[in-house]
Amino acid sequence: MAVLGSSSSRSVAVVGAVFVLVLVLDGADVCNGGKTSTYVRKEEKAVDMPLDSDVFRVPPGYNAPQQVHITQGDHVGKGVIVSWVTQDERGSSVVRYWSENSEHKLEAKGNVHRYRFYNYTSGYIHHCTLRNLMYNTKYYYEVGIGLTVRQFWFMTPPEVGPDVPYTFGLIGDLGQSFDSNLTLTHYENNPQKGQTVLFVGDLSYADNYPNHDNNRWDTWARFVERSLAYQPWIWTAGNHELDFAPEIGENQPFKPFTHRYHVPYRASNSTAPFWYSIKRASAYIIVLSSYSAYGKYTPQYKWLEQELPKVNRSETPWLIVMLHSPWYNSNNYHYMEGETMRVMFEPWFVEYKVDVVLSGHVHAYERSERVSNIAYNIVNGLCVPVHDLSAPVYITIGDGGNLEGLATNMTDPQPNYSAYREASFGHAIFDIKNRTHAYYSWHRNQDGYAVEADSMWFFNRVWNPVDDSTSV
Ligand SMILES: *[C@@H]1O[C@H](CO)[C@@H](O)[C@H](O)[C@H]1NC(C)=O
Ligand SMILES: *[C@@H]1O[C@H](CO)[C@@H](O)[C@H](O)[C@H]1NC(C)=O
Ligand SMILES: *[C@@H]1O[C@H](CO)[C@@H](O)[C@H](O)[C@H]1NC(C)=O
Ligand SMILES: *[C@@H]1O[C@H](CO)[C@@H](O)[C@H](O)[C@H]1NC(C)=O
Ligand SMILES: *[C@@H]1O[C@H](CO)[C@@H](O)[C@H](O)[C@H]1NC(C)=O
Ligand SMILES: *[C@@H]1O[C@H](CO)[C@@H](O)[C@H](O)[C@H]1NC(C)=O
Ligand SMILES: *[C@@H]1O[C@H](CO)[C@@H](O)[C@H](O)[C@H]1NC(C)=O
Ligand SMILES: [Fe+2]
């Protein structure tokens, strides 16, 4: 197991447990702790889909574009980055595209590169940014121009504005196991129809293979193409994106991830692709990196310090932050790993009234109360999380289904900052209705597509800052 990272080794131990023991805790017994779900899963391992699985099939045709994926390509939602891989030869980096109601076909030219990782050489990776698109419009696009052409489509978001409804899917730590495929299938079939995925990090888990077998980055991208070619996924870097492996001469962190997944970081004046922001409909989304320096004076710190005052809640009422390693987690797995970043940034999140913080990393689901823990100054002893209506709700959604299995060992008793927790695979939906209300629901894979295992009405922290706690 030498190839496994330390977090993997720990999780493998969990998978080995024969029974999943779900503790039934009564709120009164656990100093106002929330709910630990009584749902009992069938115990089963998360196993990666084999290389010959249907979801990994290479599309037919000479040099056919594969691994097609899109993400937002500018700051306001009028740009789209289209990415794909060709394997036989370089081929064209041109994207041909047109709006649904137009005969007029446009072309944009991107760029192409390859990278090496140990003894792996990637295919030709193409990235092309489409700019100045119309809002709220269906576009068709084609890649592979000149050889095997493949056609896809996407919808641009509505123009940025305070009362624009928009539906985000929330997925994290997906991987490429049979359970990952179930999570994606449940997301696709959820009747609430997510329009864009906010992905909280840990994509392929290729680094769990010998020499970080980068072929598993390729299979992952082929697997998720069925969603990613048609709707943008917004990327956060997780620890499985680091691919730092000096033992095989790979000393540059994030190498496969940054070659394969481009993000529009320059549009928000960021200097690195690991922290950036976008506006989409009525949401302002800030992506942070748990695995880049965030101490005082660091680039990420200085960027965020300048970024938060720019958010205009009259234009984008909903302020959403994504980061991989959770700050409020009551699972023994990765317990307190997010603590150093919390200490640096939590006072700002309260000051600027962030609505919700989305994290992954822990392979389970958890939703917090609105809490903060910012009074402590080393000598005053005020080190307990307190109910705080200016604070965000923290959601851990690292339950995408990767091969490391579920994180079932929770702290006992459940702390009172935790509103709901459960070790099951699933995804969530954050459905913005208007400037005051958003409906949130979490969906476990064992249930029917429309079933909500946990839910909550979010009241916006600026426009409707009343108590929206579910356990009062
Ligand atoms: C890379 O190295 C591993 C083991 O060192 C070997 O199993 C694999 O076949 C090699 N792959 C290539 C493409 O050379
Ligand atoms: C993955 O899920 C899709 C349905 O969404 C199904 O068609 C396919 O057979 C599944 N593949 C595997 C390997 O489970
Ligand atoms: C980035 O910086 C430039 C130059 O200072 C400024 O004009 C622009 O508004 C900034 N963009 C964002 C999204 O903050
Ligand atoms: C904030 O956004 C509103 C609505 O778009 C706009 O009227 C106002 O001028 C903006 N405020 C600032 C300081 O840019
Ligand atoms: C949790 O309980 C402690 C001790 O009773 C209390 O000080 C704190 O305010 C509570 N926190 C929340 C979030 O309710
Ligand atoms: C659960 O986590 C605690 C704290 O890390 C540890 O002491 C305990 O042995 C773990 N239990 C199991 C069954 O792994
Ligand atoms: C905002 O959405 C909520 C939930 O759908 C609804 O009850 C409320 O009336 C809406 N507010 C406005 C001003 O339309
Ligand atoms: Fe992680």
PDB file of C-alpha atoms and ligand atoms in Angstrom, residues 7 173 200-202 205 238-240 291 324-325 334 337 360-363 404, ligand 8:
ATOM      1  CA  SER A   7      -5.499   9.739   3.966  1.00  0.00           C
ATOM      2  CA  ASP A 173     -14.667  13.741  -3.979  1.00  0.00           C
ATOM      3  CA  VAL A 200     -15.508  20.916  -4.173  1.00  0.00           C
ATOM      4  CA  GLY A 201     -12.345  19.052  -5.162  1.00  0.00           C
ATOM      5  CA  ASP A 202     -10.812  15.559  -5.483  1.00  0.00           C
ATOM      6  CA  TYR A 205      -8.153   9.726  -7.496  1.00  0.00           C
ATOM      7  CA  GLY A 238      -8.391  19.096  -3.501  1.00  0.00           C
ATOM      8  CA  ASN A 239      -5.508  17.114  -2.060  1.00  0.00           C
ATOM      9  CA  HIS A 240      -5.894  14.474  -4.780  1.00  0.00           C
ATOM     10  CA  TYR A 291      -3.432  23.413  -0.422  1.00  0.00           C
ATOM     11  CA  HIS A 324     -11.773  21.500  -0.071  1.00  0.00           C
ATOM     12  CA  SER A 325     -10.919  20.850   3.575  1.00  0.00           C
ATOM     13  CA  HIS A 334      -9.676  14.720   8.635  1.00  0.00           C
ATOM     14  CA  GLU A 337      -7.389  19.605   9.128  1.00  0.00           C
ATOM     15  CA  GLY A 360     -15.477  18.059   0.569  1.00  0.00           C
ATOM     16  CA  HIS A 361     -12.550  15.926   1.715  1.00  0.00           C
ATOM     17  CA  VAL A 362     -14.474  13.970   4.370  1.00  0.00           C
ATOM     18  CA  HIS A 363     -16.287  11.110   2.639  1.00  0.00           C
ATOM     19  CA  GLU A 404     -11.571   5.145  -0.529  1.00  0.00           C
TER      20      GLU A 404
HETATM   21 FE    FE B   8      -9.669  15.248  -0.077  1.00  0.00          FE
END
